[in-house]
Amino acid sequence: MTKPFAIAIHGGAGTILSSQMTETHHQQIVSALETAVCAGYQVLKQGGDALEAVVVAVTHLENSPHFNAGCGSVLTHKEMVEMDASVMFGDQKQVGAIAGVRHIKNPITLARDVLKHSQHVFLVGDGAEEFAFEQGHTYTEQDYFFTDRRYEQLQSMKEKGLFALSESSYPDDKKFG
Amino acid sequence: TVGSVALDQSGNLAAATSTGGVTNKKYGRVGDSAVIGAGTFAENNNVAISTTGMGEAFIRHTVASDVAARMRYLNEEINVACDSVIHGELKNIGGEGGLIAINDKGEIHFSMNSLGMYRASIDLDGNVSVKIYADE
C-alpha cells in the first residue's frame, strides 16, 4: 500500500496586483508553478525522498525567469547576481546552506551537495563556489542571469536610493525574496 | 524567493528555499532564505517550512523554527501555528511575507500577510492547486 505523500511550492510573496498583471504574464506564472510542483510530485510518486523532491521543484523555479532565484535573480548594487539557498531533510535533521554565490546555475543543488557531501552546513562566497566546482558544478557566467527587466528595476532603485521593497514598475516588483 | 516543502512515502519531511536576495543590495547582505530556522526548517514527525518575505524580519523572529516549536510544544495545528506567527508577531513589526508548510500527515498550509504569494500544491489525493492572490 502506498503511504501518503504531498508537496507544496512558493514563488515569492508581496504586493502582487491583479489589476496590473496581463493575462499572458498570469498564464506564464501559473504554468511555471504547475510545472515545478508536478516535477517534485513525480519524484515522490516514484518513491523518491522528500529531499530530492523539493530540490527538483526548486530547480525548476530557479530555471524560470519569473521568480527571484536562479536565472530570474535580482541585481545587486554592483549589477551582479548574488544568490543564497538552503535545504533541510527531516530525517536526522540534515542541513545544507550556501550564500553569496555568483556563478552557480542552480544554487539549491549546491545547498543539497553541502548537505550530502560536506562536513559543514553553511558555505559562503568564493569558498562555496570552490566547493561547487569540486562537486562538478559548472561555472556559469553572470550573463546567464542578466535580464533587461532586472536591470531596469535596479536602475530605478539606484535613482531613488532604495532597495527592492519600495518600488514598483512591474505588477509583482514589490514581491519579496 | 522560491521554495518547496514535501512529505515522502517513508514519512520524511524536507524543505528548500532559494533566492536572489533584494534589488540594489550592498555589503554582502544575506536574508533568511539561507538561514536554517528562519527561512527553512524541516523536522520529521512535525513539520517542514519554507518562507518568503522581508528577510531581516524573518531572521529576527526565527519564523520557521517558531512555527515548528509551536507545533511541537503547544501541539498547535499547522494552520494555527503558521497563522499565529505570520499574522501575529511578524506582522506587528511590519514583517511582510508568507510561508508554506506541510506536516507529517501531509496537511499543507499557506500563510501570508501580503497581498499575494505565488504558490502551488499537490495534496494527498493528487489534487493540483495553483494560486497567486491572498484572497483566492
mmCIF file of C-alpha atoms in Angstrom:
data_model
loop_
_atom_site.group_PDB
_atom_site.id
_atom_site.type_symbol
_atom_site.label_atom_id
_atom_site.label_comp_id
_atom_site.label_asym_id
_atom_site.label_seq_id
_atom_site.Cartn_x
_atom_site.Cartn_y
_atom_site.Cartn_z
ATOM 1 C CA MET A 1 0.000 0.000 0.000
ATOM 2 C CA THR A 2 1.308 3.427 -0.952
ATOM 3 C CA LYS A 3 1.905 5.699 2.004
ATOM 4 C CA PRO A 4 0.729 9.316 1.804
ATOM 5 C CA PHE A 5 2.873 11.918 0.106
ATOM 6 C CA ALA A 6 2.335 15.548 -0.876
ATOM 7 C CA ILE A 7 4.215 18.665 -1.926
ATOM 8 C CA ALA A 8 3.843 22.452 -1.938
ATOM 9 C CA ILE A 9 5.877 25.255 -3.510
ATOM 10 C CA HIS A 10 6.039 29.063 -3.490
ATOM 11 C CA GLY A 11 7.498 31.648 -5.841
ATOM 12 C CA GLY A 12 7.625 34.634 -3.514
ATOM 13 C CA ALA A 13 5.148 36.831 -1.654
ATOM 14 C CA GLY A 14 4.372 40.533 -1.595
ATOM 15 C CA THR A 15 2.406 43.186 -3.446
ATOM 16 C CA ILE A 16 1.106 41.225 -6.404
ATOM 17 C CA LEU A 17 -1.614 43.243 -8.115
ATOM 18 C CA SER A 18 -4.128 41.549 -10.417
ATOM 19 C CA SER A 19 -5.039 44.911 -11.903
ATOM 20 C CA GLN A 20 -1.502 45.349 -13.239
ATOM 21 C CA MET A 21 -0.875 41.802 -14.409
ATOM 22 C CA THR A 22 -1.542 40.916 -18.021
ATOM 23 C CA GLU A 23 -3.301 37.690 -18.917
ATOM 24 C CA THR A 24 -0.168 36.459 -20.666
ATOM 25 C CA HIS A 25 2.022 37.112 -17.633
ATOM 26 C CA HIS A 26 -0.540 35.440 -15.404
ATOM 27 C CA GLN A 27 -0.599 32.341 -17.581
ATOM 28 C CA GLN A 28 3.188 32.167 -17.670
ATOM 29 C CA ILE A 29 3.372 32.312 -13.882
ATOM 30 C CA VAL A 30 0.673 29.670 -13.427
ATOM 31 C CA SER A 31 2.314 27.398 -15.970
ATOM 32 C CA ALA A 32 5.740 27.707 -14.329
ATOM 33 C CA LEU A 33 4.303 26.942 -10.886
ATOM 34 C CA GLU A 34 2.375 23.937 -12.178
ATOM 35 C CA THR A 35 5.420 22.542 -13.965
ATOM 36 C CA ALA A 36 7.571 22.866 -10.855
ATOM 37 C CA VAL A 37 5.102 21.310 -8.422
ATOM 38 C CA CYS A 38 4.368 18.420 -10.810
ATOM 39 C CA ALA A 39 8.092 17.728 -11.231
ATOM 40 C CA GLY A 40 8.541 17.455 -7.476
ATOM 41 C CA TYR A 41 5.418 15.337 -7.154
ATOM 42 C CA GLN A 42 6.697 12.849 -9.748
ATOM 43 C CA VAL A 43 9.787 12.265 -7.607
ATOM 44 C CA LEU A 44 7.573 11.404 -4.637
ATOM 45 C CA LYS A 45 5.242 9.248 -6.728
ATOM 46 C CA GLN A 46 8.161 7.172 -7.946
ATOM 47 C CA GLY A 47 9.318 6.579 -4.378
ATOM 48 C CA GLY A 48 11.969 9.274 -4.253
ATOM 49 C CA ASP A 49 12.668 11.016 -0.971
ATOM 50 C CA ALA A 50 11.332 14.390 0.122
ATOM 51 C CA LEU A 51 14.777 15.983 -0.124
ATOM 52 C CA GLU A 52 15.099 15.184 -3.819
ATOM 53 C CA ALA A 53 11.504 16.234 -4.464
ATOM 54 C CA VAL A 54 11.959 19.726 -3.021
ATOM 55 C CA VAL A 55 15.292 20.161 -4.801
ATOM 56 C CA VAL A 56 13.752 19.183 -8.152
ATOM 57 C CA ALA A 57 10.810 21.541 -7.639
ATOM 58 C CA VAL A 58 13.018 24.473 -6.654
ATOM 59 C CA THR A 59 15.414 23.774 -9.528
ATOM 60 C CA HIS A 60 12.500 24.241 -11.930
ATOM 61 C CA LEU A 61 11.624 27.544 -10.273
ATOM 62 C CA GLU A 62 15.270 28.671 -10.424
ATOM 63 C CA ASN A 63 15.255 27.953 -14.160
ATOM 64 C CA SER A 64 12.265 30.239 -14.711
ATOM 65 C CA PRO A 65 12.888 33.978 -15.259
ATOM 66 C CA HIS A 66 9.627 34.808 -13.483
ATOM 67 C CA PHE A 67 10.915 34.292 -9.951
ATOM 68 C CA ASN A 68 13.681 35.886 -7.910
ATOM 69 C CA ALA A 69 16.069 32.931 -7.797
ATOM 70 C CA GLY A 70 18.484 31.342 -10.246
ATOM 71 C CA CYS A 71 18.114 32.875 -13.706
ATOM 72 C CA GLY A 72 15.444 35.316 -12.517
ATOM 73 C CA SER A 73 17.559 36.753 -9.705
ATOM 74 C CA VAL A 74 17.550 40.468 -8.991
ATOM 75 C CA LEU A 75 20.735 42.523 -9.286
ATOM 76 C CA THR A 76 22.927 43.904 -6.538
ATOM 77 C CA HIS A 77 24.195 47.493 -6.364
ATOM 78 C CA LYS A 78 27.216 46.348 -8.415
ATOM 79 C CA GLU A 79 24.936 44.873 -11.103
ATOM 80 C CA MET A 80 25.740 41.288 -10.210
ATOM 81 C CA VAL A 81 23.576 38.427 -9.001
ATOM 82 C CA GLU A 82 24.353 37.056 -5.559
ATOM 83 C CA MET A 83 22.270 34.065 -4.564
ATOM 84 C CA ASP A 84 21.503 32.178 -1.352
ATOM 85 C CA ALA A 85 19.847 28.794 -0.766
ATOM 86 C CA SER A 86 19.290 26.134 1.875
ATOM 87 C CA VAL A 87 17.770 22.688 2.300
ATOM 88 C CA MET A 88 16.833 20.668 5.352
ATOM 89 C CA PHE A 89 15.912 16.987 5.482
ATOM 90 C CA GLY A 90 13.863 15.993 8.499
ATOM 91 C CA ASP A 91 15.439 12.561 8.712
ATOM 92 C CA GLN A 92 18.306 13.148 11.192
ATOM 93 C CA LYS A 93 17.906 16.902 10.637
ATOM 94 C CA GLN A 94 20.458 17.086 7.824
ATOM 95 C CA VAL A 95 21.199 20.596 6.578
ATOM 96 C CA GLY A 96 22.970 22.320 3.704
ATOM 97 C CA ALA A 97 23.166 26.062 3.027
ATOM 98 C CA ILE A 98 25.097 28.464 0.799
ATOM 99 C CA ALA A 99 25.150 32.245 0.431
ATOM 100 C CA GLY A 100 26.616 34.881 -1.853
ATOM 101 C CA VAL A 101 27.304 32.642 -4.847
ATOM 102 C CA ARG A 102 27.561 34.303 -8.259
ATOM 103 C CA HIS A 103 28.396 31.623 -10.802
ATOM 104 C CA ILE A 104 26.271 28.613 -9.904
ATOM 105 C CA LYS A 105 23.299 27.957 -12.181
ATOM 106 C CA ASN A 106 21.223 26.155 -9.552
ATOM 107 C CA PRO A 107 22.130 27.222 -6.003
ATOM 108 C CA ILE A 108 19.648 24.760 -4.491
ATOM 109 C CA THR A 109 21.600 21.785 -5.873
ATOM 110 C CA LEU A 110 24.751 23.236 -4.345
ATOM 111 C CA ALA A 111 22.984 23.512 -0.978
ATOM 112 C CA ARG A 112 21.972 19.861 -1.348
ATOM 113 C CA ASP A 113 25.578 18.911 -2.110
ATOM 114 C CA VAL A 114 26.723 20.722 1.033
ATOM 115 C CA LEU A 115 24.190 18.603 2.929
ATOM 116 C CA LYS A 116 25.289 15.364 1.297
ATOM 117 C CA HIS A 117 28.998 15.771 0.670
ATOM 118 C CA SER A 118 30.359 18.267 3.202
ATOM 119 C CA GLN A 119 31.183 18.032 6.883
ATOM 120 C CA HIS A 120 29.878 21.572 7.187
ATOM 121 C CA VAL A 121 26.390 23.024 6.889
ATOM 122 C CA PHE A 122 26.868 26.595 5.605
ATOM 123 C CA LEU A 123 29.343 27.801 2.962
ATOM 124 C CA VAL A 124 29.590 31.356 1.611
ATOM 125 C CA GLY A 125 31.001 33.281 -1.355
ATOM 126 C CA ASP A 126 34.184 32.158 -3.102
ATOM 127 C CA GLY A 127 34.591 29.195 -0.759
ATOM 128 C CA ALA A 128 31.129 27.932 -1.616
ATOM 129 C CA GLU A 129 31.940 28.189 -5.307
ATOM 130 C CA GLU A 130 35.261 26.402 -4.806
ATOM 131 C CA PHE A 131 33.345 23.560 -3.164
ATOM 132 C CA ALA A 132 30.821 23.655 -6.000
ATOM 133 C CA PHE A 133 33.437 23.132 -8.668
ATOM 134 C CA GLU A 134 34.917 20.234 -6.681
ATOM 135 C CA GLN A 135 31.435 18.722 -6.745
ATOM 136 C CA GLY A 136 31.173 19.058 -10.518
ATOM 137 C CA HIS A 137 29.063 22.201 -10.809
ATOM 138 C CA THR A 138 29.918 24.161 -13.921
ATOM 139 C CA TYR A 139 30.998 27.812 -13.894
ATOM 140 C CA THR A 140 28.083 29.931 -15.084
ATOM 141 C CA GLU A 141 28.779 33.423 -16.420
ATOM 142 C CA GLN A 142 26.804 36.356 -14.996
ATOM 143 C CA ASP A 143 25.333 36.898 -18.471
ATOM 144 C CA TYR A 144 23.121 33.851 -17.920
ATOM 145 C CA PHE A 145 21.357 35.611 -15.043
ATOM 146 C CA PHE A 146 21.096 39.070 -16.616
ATOM 147 C CA THR A 147 17.676 40.260 -17.813
ATOM 148 C CA ASP A 148 16.566 43.686 -19.031
ATOM 149 C CA ARG A 149 13.721 43.623 -16.531
ATOM 150 C CA ARG A 150 16.044 43.231 -13.536
ATOM 151 C CA TYR A 151 18.469 45.838 -14.912
ATOM 152 C CA GLU A 152 15.707 48.419 -15.290
ATOM 153 C CA GLN A 153 14.483 47.543 -11.826
ATOM 154 C CA LEU A 154 17.959 48.150 -10.408
ATOM 155 C CA GLN A 155 18.385 51.494 -12.175
ATOM 156 C CA SER A 156 15.059 52.627 -10.768
ATOM 157 C CA MET A 157 16.149 51.667 -7.262
ATOM 158 C CA LYS A 158 19.505 53.363 -7.629
ATOM 159 C CA GLU A 159 17.966 56.623 -8.818
ATOM 160 C CA LYS A 160 15.835 56.766 -5.715
ATOM 161 C CA GLY A 161 18.369 55.260 -3.338
ATOM 162 C CA LEU A 162 16.007 52.464 -2.450
ATOM 163 C CA PHE A 163 16.086 48.729 -2.020
ATOM 164 C CA ALA A 164 13.716 46.218 -3.572
ATOM 165 C CA LEU A 165 10.994 46.565 -1.000
ATOM 166 C CA SER A 166 9.864 50.034 -2.008
ATOM 167 C CA GLU A 167 9.491 50.465 -5.745
ATOM 168 C CA SER A 168 7.257 49.018 -8.396
ATOM 169 C CA SER A 169 7.285 49.229 -12.153
ATOM 170 C CA TYR A 170 6.054 45.687 -12.762
ATOM 171 C CA PRO A 171 2.944 44.057 -11.284
ATOM 172 C CA ASP A 172 4.966 41.994 -8.831
ATOM 173 C CA ASP A 173 8.058 44.113 -8.268
ATOM 174 C CA LYS A 174 7.110 44.615 -4.654
ATOM 175 C CA LYS A 175 7.097 40.876 -4.324
ATOM 176 C CA PHE A 176 9.687 39.756 -1.833
ATOM 177 C CA GLY A 177 12.504 37.373 -1.923
ATOM 178 C CA THR B 1 12.439 33.810 -3.411
ATOM 179 C CA VAL B 2 11.242 30.326 -4.231
ATOM 180 C CA GLY B 3 10.742 27.312 -2.015
ATOM 181 C CA SER B 4 9.263 23.873 -1.583
ATOM 182 C CA VAL B 5 8.199 21.506 1.200
ATOM 183 C CA ALA B 6 7.339 17.829 0.861
ATOM 184 C CA LEU B 7 6.359 14.632 2.663
ATOM 185 C CA ASP B 8 7.623 11.399 1.088
ATOM 186 C CA GLN B 9 6.344 7.825 1.253
ATOM 187 C CA SER B 10 8.795 6.989 4.037
ATOM 188 C CA GLY B 11 7.327 9.714 6.223
ATOM 189 C CA ASN B 12 10.277 12.066 5.839
ATOM 190 C CA LEU B 13 9.800 15.816 5.602
ATOM 191 C CA ALA B 14 12.037 18.234 3.686
ATOM 192 C CA ALA B 15 12.186 21.952 2.947
ATOM 193 C CA ALA B 16 14.152 24.002 0.420
ATOM 194 C CA THR B 17 14.461 27.745 -0.236
ATOM 195 C CA SER B 18 16.426 29.688 -2.862
ATOM 196 C CA THR B 19 16.708 33.404 -3.581
ATOM 197 C CA GLY B 20 18.416 36.175 -5.464
ATOM 198 C CA GLY B 21 18.032 38.460 -2.446
ATOM 199 C CA VAL B 22 16.884 42.071 -2.748
ATOM 200 C CA THR B 23 17.483 44.506 -5.608
ATOM 201 C CA ASN B 24 20.286 47.034 -5.108
ATOM 202 C CA LYS B 25 21.685 45.213 -2.093
ATOM 203 C CA LYS B 26 25.145 46.074 -0.740
ATOM 204 C CA TYR B 27 27.672 44.761 1.751
ATOM 205 C CA GLY B 28 27.081 41.057 1.122
ATOM 206 C CA ARG B 29 23.681 41.172 2.727
ATOM 207 C CA VAL B 30 22.151 37.729 3.338
ATOM 208 C CA GLY B 31 18.445 37.277 4.062
ATOM 209 C CA ASP B 32 16.524 34.472 5.713
ATOM 210 C CA SER B 33 16.479 32.002 2.824
ATOM 211 C CA ALA B 34 19.865 30.546 3.639
ATOM 212 C CA VAL B 35 19.329 30.657 7.389
ATOM 213 C CA ILE B 36 18.053 27.394 8.835
ATOM 214 C CA GLY B 37 15.322 28.105 11.379
ATOM 215 C CA ALA B 38 14.465 31.457 9.787
ATOM 216 C CA GLY B 39 13.664 30.730 6.129
ATOM 217 C CA THR B 40 13.907 26.956 6.042
ATOM 218 C CA PHE B 41 13.180 24.194 8.541
ATOM 219 C CA ALA B 42 12.205 20.508 8.449
ATOM 220 C CA GLU B 43 11.694 18.166 11.367
ATOM 221 C CA ASN B 44 10.387 14.612 10.958
ATOM 222 C CA ASN B 45 7.184 13.795 12.862
ATOM 223 C CA ASN B 46 6.403 17.503 12.936
ATOM 224 C CA VAL B 47 6.585 19.997 10.056
ATOM 225 C CA ALA B 48 8.585 21.368 7.098
ATOM 226 C CA ILE B 49 8.552 25.097 6.268
ATOM 227 C CA SER B 50 9.874 27.472 3.597
ATOM 228 C CA THR B 51 9.342 31.234 3.921
ATOM 229 C CA THR B 52 9.433 34.331 1.728
ATOM 230 C CA GLY B 53 9.358 37.973 2.710
ATOM 231 C CA MET B 54 11.401 40.686 4.389
ATOM 232 C CA GLY B 55 14.387 38.564 5.318
ATOM 233 C CA GLU B 56 15.594 40.676 8.208
ATOM 234 C CA ALA B 57 12.236 40.335 9.996
ATOM 235 C CA PHE B 58 12.108 36.596 9.358
ATOM 236 C CA ILE B 59 15.577 36.187 10.844
ATOM 237 C CA ARG B 60 14.779 38.301 13.898
ATOM 238 C CA HIS B 61 11.719 36.190 14.602
ATOM 239 C CA THR B 62 13.264 32.864 13.574
ATOM 240 C CA VAL B 63 9.947 32.316 11.804
ATOM 241 C CA ALA B 64 10.358 28.758 10.540
ATOM 242 C CA SER B 65 11.589 27.313 13.812
ATOM 243 C CA ASP B 66 8.972 29.288 15.736
ATOM 244 C CA VAL B 67 6.205 27.593 13.756
ATOM 245 C CA ALA B 68 7.810 24.196 14.380
ATOM 246 C CA ALA B 69 8.184 24.908 18.100
ATOM 247 C CA ARG B 70 4.522 25.891 18.422
ATOM 248 C CA MET B 71 3.501 22.605 16.867
ATOM 249 C CA ARG B 72 5.972 20.564 18.905
ATOM 250 C CA TYR B 73 5.476 22.103 22.333
ATOM 251 C CA LEU B 74 1.980 23.624 22.173
ATOM 252 C CA ASN B 75 0.502 20.907 19.963
ATOM 253 C CA GLU B 76 -0.936 23.588 17.714
ATOM 254 C CA GLU B 77 -2.427 22.533 14.390
ATOM 255 C CA ILE B 78 -0.376 23.503 11.361
ATOM 256 C CA ASN B 79 -2.732 26.303 10.295
ATOM 257 C CA VAL B 80 -2.877 27.775 13.793
ATOM 258 C CA ALA B 81 0.898 27.732 14.247
ATOM 259 C CA CYS B 82 1.575 29.278 10.839
ATOM 260 C CA ASP B 83 -1.071 31.986 11.098
ATOM 261 C CA SER B 84 -0.098 32.843 14.684
ATOM 262 C CA VAL B 85 3.404 33.720 13.533
ATOM 263 C CA ILE B 86 2.663 35.327 10.158
ATOM 264 C CA HIS B 87 -0.368 37.334 11.274
ATOM 265 C CA GLY B 88 0.891 37.834 14.828
ATOM 266 C CA GLU B 89 4.338 38.924 15.939
ATOM 267 C CA LEU B 90 5.757 39.151 12.444
ATOM 268 C CA LYS B 91 3.031 41.432 11.128
ATOM 269 C CA ASN B 92 3.174 43.548 14.258
ATOM 270 C CA ILE B 93 6.740 44.598 13.484
ATOM 271 C CA GLY B 94 5.965 45.224 9.809
ATOM 272 C CA GLY B 95 7.382 41.920 8.664
ATOM 273 C CA GLU B 96 5.535 41.312 5.411
ATOM 274 C CA GLY B 97 5.570 37.975 3.613
ATOM 275 C CA GLY B 98 4.420 34.393 3.890
ATOM 276 C CA LEU B 99 5.298 30.739 4.171
ATOM 277 C CA ILE B 100 4.390 27.258 3.017
ATOM 278 C CA ALA B 101 4.215 24.321 5.418
ATOM 279 C CA ILE B 102 3.445 20.607 5.406
ATOM 280 C CA ASN B 103 3.098 18.361 8.447
ATOM 281 C CA ASP B 104 3.769 14.655 8.978
ATOM 282 C CA LYS B 105 0.193 13.814 7.984
ATOM 283 C CA GLY B 106 0.627 15.558 4.654
ATOM 284 C CA GLU B 107 -1.571 18.518 5.549
ATOM 285 C CA ILE B 108 -0.478 21.603 3.608
ATOM 286 C CA HIS B 109 -0.934 25.182 4.736
ATOM 287 C CA PHE B 110 -0.139 28.521 3.067
ATOM 288 C CA SER B 111 0.005 31.631 5.232
ATOM 289 C CA MET B 112 0.698 35.210 4.144
ATOM 290 C CA ASN B 113 0.121 38.769 5.390
ATOM 291 C CA SER B 114 0.851 40.289 1.970
ATOM 292 C CA LEU B 115 -1.478 40.823 -0.987
ATOM 293 C CA GLY B 116 -0.314 37.660 -2.653
ATOM 294 C CA MET B 117 2.098 34.765 -2.837
ATOM 295 C CA TYR B 118 2.836 32.651 -5.880
ATOM 296 C CA ARG B 119 2.058 29.129 -4.689
ATOM 297 C CA ALA B 120 1.041 25.649 -5.747
ATOM 298 C CA SER B 121 0.482 22.249 -4.185
ATOM 299 C CA ILE B 122 -0.465 18.655 -4.879
ATOM 300 C CA ASP B 123 -2.233 17.151 -1.899
ATOM 301 C CA LEU B 124 -2.620 13.599 -0.572
ATOM 302 C CA ASP B 125 -5.358 12.850 -3.099
ATOM 303 C CA GLY B 126 -3.313 14.151 -6.018
ATOM 304 C CA ASN B 127 -5.302 17.368 -6.378
ATOM 305 C CA VAL B 128 -3.314 20.176 -8.020
ATOM 306 C CA SER B 129 -3.832 23.731 -6.798
ATOM 307 C CA VAL B 130 -2.180 26.898 -8.169
ATOM 308 C CA LYS B 131 -2.898 30.310 -6.652
ATOM 309 C CA ILE B 132 -1.474 33.823 -6.627
ATOM 310 C CA TYR B 133 -3.563 36.282 -4.621
ATOM 311 C CA ALA B 134 -4.217 36.214 -0.890
ATOM 312 C CA ASP B 135 -7.988 36.168 -1.268
ATOM 313 C CA GLU B 136 -8.037 33.099 -3.532
#
